[in-house]
Amino acid sequence: QNIKNMKISAILLTSFSGALAFSPTFHVPKFPSSTSLSANIAVFGASGLTASECVYQALNNGDKVFGLTRNPSNLVVPKGSGGGKADQKLSDPNLTLIGGSATEAGDVAKIFEGNDIDGVVIALGGKTKDVGTTMLTDATKTILNAMKANGVKRVSVVTSIGAGDSKDQAPFMFKVLMATVMKNIFVDKNNQEELVKTSSDLEWCIVRPGGLTVEPPTGVINVIEGEAGSIARADVAQFCLDAITVDDFPYINKAPCISSVGGTSWVKDRSAKARDGME
């Protein structure tokens, strides 16, 4: 597949506040650059706050993006990465935007038909009263089936801190919300994660961010084993895109919790030399 290689490094910190202690510094090896200029990326939930960051950053990376959203007119340049262009209508020659539902097999199929998709980002959202109590699970099942039918292997799926086996990593007040007003959505998220984890023929990464902000990207994502803090949606988007474009991404078939402080700092080399190496 047409998967880009990108330079990355990771530093394992010895300890951090509110989390576990770690061993001395560990470096993830850098990967050789690819001769490919772009990837074909599918983004589901494309007009959402995190998904739009994925769309915008992928386009800026020179990738082609095929997005599915219930409301195409809602897709705008994101606040985090968009700078002065934030909130303007997002359009680009390399962007194909389709209106439809990720729970409908026919709509999902349009994203894959003839587009040679390299990787998929699933960043779905919406209020339960609007989308139903099983939308995440139903849509993810539909998307994964389409991936398998079209020979697409890589997928990153955005869920949340507190989902699956990360319940104890959520802050106390968030745990209260999970058990009350957010109970239904977390049942759906947990079922969604289980569906992804049992897709043994795919190369998946479940991304569990801490508290989400719309701040500019820092370029630093920390993988947390203790209680997670906040993280910019722009940084979550970077992590999701790297999960489907870096050949030897270190968190394939894993469900990392990420935030802006503590843990294993996963930093992309943004130097001019690194950018030249990717072209």
C-alpha positions as a printed NumPy array, in Angstrom:
array([[  0.   ,   0.   ,   0.   ],
       [  0.93 ,   3.623,  -0.494],
       [  1.94 ,   4.272,   3.124],
       [  4.339,   7.093,   3.866],
       [  7.28 ,   6.688,   6.197],
       [  7.894,   9.54 ,   8.58 ],
       [ 10.634,  10.249,  11.109],
       [  9.633,   9.87 ,  14.707],
       [ 11.309,   9.487,  18.074],
       [ 10.092,   8.717,  21.56 ],
       [ 11.521,   9.47 ,  24.997],
       [ 10.435,   7.48 ,  28.034],
       [ 10.365,   9.772,  31.077],
       [ 11.352,   8.36 ,  34.442],
       [  8.28 ,   9.653,  36.282],
       [  5.454,  12.176,  36.226],
       [  2.915,  13.666,  38.597],
       [ -0.119,  11.504,  39.223],
       [  1.221,   8.636,  37.094],
       [  3.5  ,   5.633,  37.359],
       [  7.304,   5.599,  37.459],
       [  9.105,   4.525,  34.294],
       [ 12.452,   3.071,  33.287],
       [ 15.295,   5.167,  31.799],
       [ 15.123,   6.822,  28.388],
       [ 13.939,   4.676,  25.501],
       [ 14.145,   5.754,  21.863],
       [ 11.837,   4.531,  19.136],
       [ 13.987,   4.034,  16.01 ],
       [ 13.682,   6.5  ,  13.153],
       [ 12.215,   5.155,   9.964],
       [ 13.52 ,   5.69 ,   6.431],
       [ 11.637,   8.088,   4.201],
       [  9.371,   6.879,   1.428],
       [  9.487,   7.875,  -2.214],
       [  5.703,   8.319,  -2.147],
       [  4.531,  11.906,  -2.155],
       [  1.113,  11.333,  -0.661],
       [ -1.322,   8.902,   0.891],
       [ -5.025,   8.452,   0.285],
       [ -6.736,   8.87 ,   3.634],
       [-10.372,   8.279,   4.563],
       [-11.812,  10.272,   7.476],
       [-15.173,   9.329,   8.945],
       [-16.996,  12.039,  10.879],
       [-15.015,  14.534,   8.798],
       [-16.709,  17.732,  10.016],
       [-16.174,  17.002,  13.724],
       [-13.702,  18.983,  15.816],
       [-11.013,  16.281,  15.913],
       [-11.785,  14.812,  12.495],
       [-11.549,  18.22 ,  10.817],
       [ -8.055,  18.544,  12.289],
       [ -7.222,  15.208,  10.636],
       [ -8.605,  16.447,   7.322],
       [ -6.789,  19.776,   7.471],
       [ -3.436,  18.377,   8.564],
       [ -3.527,  15.561,   6.006],
       [ -4.199,  18.05 ,   3.226],
       [ -1.313,  20.206,   4.446],
       [  0.871,  17.081,   4.349],
       [  0.045,  16.697,   0.664],
       [ -2.294,  13.742,   1.143],
       [ -5.588,  13.16 ,  -0.618],
       [ -8.52 ,  13.034,   1.783],
       [-11.877,  11.348,   1.307],
       [-14.265,  12.424,   4.051],
       [-17.72 ,  11.258,   5.061],
       [-19.945,  13.411,   7.259],
       [-23.637,  13.884,   7.891],
       [-23.206,  17.629,   7.407],
       [-20.62 ,  18.569,   4.74 ],
       [-21.407,  22.28 ,   5.119],
       [-20.106,  22.121,   8.705],
       [-16.535,  21.359,   7.656],
       [-14.389,  24.402,   8.36 ],
       [-10.71 ,  25.089,   8.955],
       [-10.075,  23.979,  12.578],
       [ -9.169,  26.462,  15.279],
       [ -6.112,  24.56 ,  16.485],
       [ -4.111,  24.203,  13.278],
       [ -5.937,  26.788,  11.209],
       [ -4.496,  29.947,  12.702],
       [ -5.911,  33.006,  10.948],
       [ -7.894,  30.801,   8.561],
       [ -9.875,  29.17 ,  11.371],
       [-13.621,  28.809,  10.801],
       [-13.347,  29.483,   7.071],
       [-14.952,  26.927,   4.777],
       [-12.486,  24.092,   4.189],
       [-12.024,  23.177,   0.556],
       [ -9.078,  21.802,  -1.373],
       [ -8.475,  20.119,  -4.753],
       [ -7.275,  17.042,  -2.844],
       [-10.416,  16.855,  -0.708],
       [-13.43 ,  14.756,  -1.668],
       [-16.275,  15.281,   0.771],
       [-19.344,  13.047,   0.747],
       [-22.532,  13.636,   2.679],
       [-23.899,  10.526,   4.313],
       [-24.033,   8.289,   7.364],
       [-21.239,   6.031,   8.542],
       [-23.853,   3.492,   9.605],
       [-25.054,   3.081,   6.007],
       [-23.014,   0.59 ,   3.999],
       [-23.843,   2.336,   0.723],
       [-22.533,   5.695,   1.953],
       [-19.378,   4.148,   3.408],
       [-18.733,   2.268,   0.144],
       [-18.547,   5.589,  -1.745],
       [-15.413,   6.5  ,   0.188],
       [-13.586,   3.372,  -0.933],
       [-14.821,   2.976,  -4.515],
       [-11.895,   3.544,  -6.881],
       [ -9.918,   5.623,  -4.382],
       [ -7.168,   3.159,  -3.357],
       [ -7.443,   4.145,   0.3  ],
       [ -4.251,   3.657,   2.325],
       [ -5.57 ,   4.274,   5.806],
       [ -8.697,   5.217,   7.725],
       [ -9.424,   7.569,  10.622],
       [-12.66 ,   6.966,  12.552],
       [-13.436,  10.045,  14.649],
       [-17.185,   9.902,  15.08 ],
       [-19.252,  11.907,  17.518],
       [-22.63 ,  13.403,  18.253],
       [-25.142,  13.508,  21.065],
       [-26.751,  10.175,  21.869],
       [-30.22 ,  11.703,  21.563],
       [-29.381,  12.682,  17.983],
       [-27.402,   9.683,  16.73 ],
       [-28.687,   6.837,  18.91 ],
       [-27.124,   4.665,  21.589],
       [-25.248,   2.29 ,  19.261],
       [-24.035,   4.616,  16.497],
       [-20.317,   4.253,  17.261],
       [-20.459,   0.462,  17.254],
       [-22.753,   0.212,  14.237],
       [-20.754,   2.692,  12.166],
       [-17.407,   1.163,  13.092],
       [-18.647,  -2.289,  12.11 ],
       [-19.787,  -0.936,   8.747],
       [-16.464,   0.834,   8.139],
       [-14.319,  -2.152,   9.155],
       [-16.326,  -4.408,   6.843],
       [-15.725,  -1.991,   3.977],
       [-12.014,  -1.868,   4.792],
       [-11.764,  -5.649,   4.655],
       [-13.704,  -5.784,   1.395],
       [-11.29 ,  -3.276,  -0.146],
       [ -8.055,  -4.643,   1.292],
       [ -7.358,  -1.663,   3.566],
       [ -5.408,  -2.563,   6.71 ],
       [ -4.582,   0.581,   8.717],
       [ -7.141,   2.31 ,  10.932],
       [ -7.   ,   4.692,  13.867],
       [-10.118,   4.99 ,  16.012],
       [-10.667,   7.88 ,  18.413],
       [-12.491,   6.89 ,  21.599],
       [-11.769,   8.453,  25.011],
       [ -9.847,   8.21 ,  28.214],
       [-11.908,   5.972,  30.477],
       [-12.988,   3.624,  27.706],
       [-12.18 ,  -0.077,  27.843],
       [ -9.492,  -0.936,  30.365],
       [ -8.507,   2.722,  30.887],
       [-11.302,   3.49 ,  33.364],
       [ -8.865,   4.035,  36.22 ],
       [ -6.913,   6.563,  34.15 ],
       [ -9.821,   8.993,  34.025],
       [ -9.907,  11.861,  36.552],
       [-12.382,  11.395,  39.403],
       [-14.995,  13.848,  38.184],
       [-14.898,  12.336,  34.707],
       [-15.537,   8.912,  36.259],
       [-18.65 ,  10.371,  37.86 ],
       [-19.871,  11.561,  34.449],
       [-19.063,   8.173,  32.919],
       [-21.279,   6.474,  35.469],
       [-24.175,   8.935,  35.094],
       [-24.926,  11.293,  32.211],
       [-22.341,   9.676,  29.898],
       [-23.179,   6.072,  30.763],
       [-24.812,   5.222,  27.414],
       [-22.058,   6.753,  25.309],
       [-19.4  ,   4.795,  27.201],
       [-21.279,   1.546,  26.713],
       [-21.161,   2.358,  22.998],
       [-17.467,   3.333,  23.128],
       [-16.581,   0.122,  24.964],
       [-18.435,  -1.99 ,  22.398],
       [-16.769,  -0.022,  19.616],
       [-13.331,  -0.72 ,  21.057],
       [-14.055,  -4.418,  21.486],
       [-15.128,  -4.625,  17.856],
       [-11.849,  -3.062,  16.729],
       [ -9.711,  -5.221,  19.019],
       [-11.222,  -8.427,  17.659],
       [-10.443,  -7.425,  14.051],
       [ -7.247,  -9.466,  13.981],
       [ -6.76 ,  -9.032,  10.237],
       [ -6.443,  -5.242,  10.565],
       [ -3.633,  -3.001,  11.814],
       [ -5.481,  -0.791,  14.287],
       [ -4.724,   1.821,  16.875],
       [ -7.381,   2.862,  19.377],
       [ -6.607,   6.431,  20.442],
       [ -7.824,   7.421,  23.915],
       [ -7.254,  11.154,  24.438],
       [ -7.559,  12.973,  27.739],
       [ -9.504,  16.221,  28.041],
       [ -9.748,  17.77 ,  24.578],
       [ -8.951,  21.403,  23.766],
       [ -8.887,  23.445,  20.546],
       [ -5.459,  24.948,  21.241],
       [ -2.722,  25.05 ,  18.544],
       [ -0.728,  21.813,  18.149],
       [  2.351,  21.349,  20.323],
       [  3.824,  18.504,  18.26 ],
       [  4.297,  16.504,  21.469],
       [  2.023,  13.611,  22.425],
       [  2.526,  11.798,  25.713],
       [  1.411,   8.202,  26.174],
       [  0.088,   7.939,  29.708],
       [ -0.072,   4.949,  32.047],
       [ -1.47 ,   6.943,  34.957],
       [ -4.164,   9.602,  35.162],
       [ -4.338,  11.59 ,  31.942],
       [ -4.537,  15.363,  31.573],
       [ -5.645,  17.464,  28.61 ],
       [ -4.465,  17.479,  25.005],
       [ -5.124,  19.619,  21.944],
       [ -7.331,  18.061,  19.288],
       [ -4.647,  19.074,  16.792],
       [ -2.126,  16.815,  18.531],
       [ -4.651,  13.971,  18.667],
       [ -5.082,  14.37 ,  14.915],
       [ -1.328,  14.147,  14.351],
       [ -1.198,  10.929,  16.354],
       [ -4.121,   9.464,  14.391],
       [ -2.56 ,  10.331,  11.039],
       [  0.828,   8.952,  12.015],
       [ -0.876,   5.747,  13.145],
       [ -1.997,   5.132,   9.571],
       [  0.966,   6.555,   7.644],
       [  4.051,   5.457,   9.61 ],
       [  4.968,   1.931,   8.543],
       [  6.376,   0.867,  11.91 ],
       [  4.179,   3.004,  14.152],
       [  4.917,   1.77 ,  17.702],
       [  1.302,   1.578,  18.888],
       [ -0.239,  -0.7  ,  16.279],
       [ -2.747,  -3.118,  17.836],
       [ -2.61 ,  -1.093,  21.055],
       [ -4.924,   1.396,  22.78 ],
       [ -2.731,   4.205,  24.149],
       [ -4.092,   6.959,  26.361],
       [ -2.593,  10.278,  25.322],
       [ -2.346,  13.709,  26.921],
       [ -0.005,  16.676,  26.924],
       [  1.99 ,  15.839,  30.06 ],
       [  3.857,  12.816,  31.443],
       [  4.493,   9.366,  30.046],
       [  6.287,   8.393,  26.851],
       [  6.81 ,  11.58 ,  24.872],
       [  6.221,  10.869,  21.196],
       [  7.693,  13.758,  19.229],
       [  7.846,  14.191,  15.486],
       [ 10.993,  15.682,  13.988],
       [  9.721,  18.932,  12.431],
       [ 13.106,  20.202,  11.239],
       [ 13.678,  21.264,   7.648],
       [ 15.953,  18.265,   7.199],
       [ 13.176,  15.912,   8.288],
       [ 10.675,  17.56 ,   5.938],
       [ 13.13 ,  17.251,   3.051],
       [ 13.559,  13.589,   3.888],
       [  9.842,  12.951,   3.527],
       [  9.662,  14.361,   0.034]])
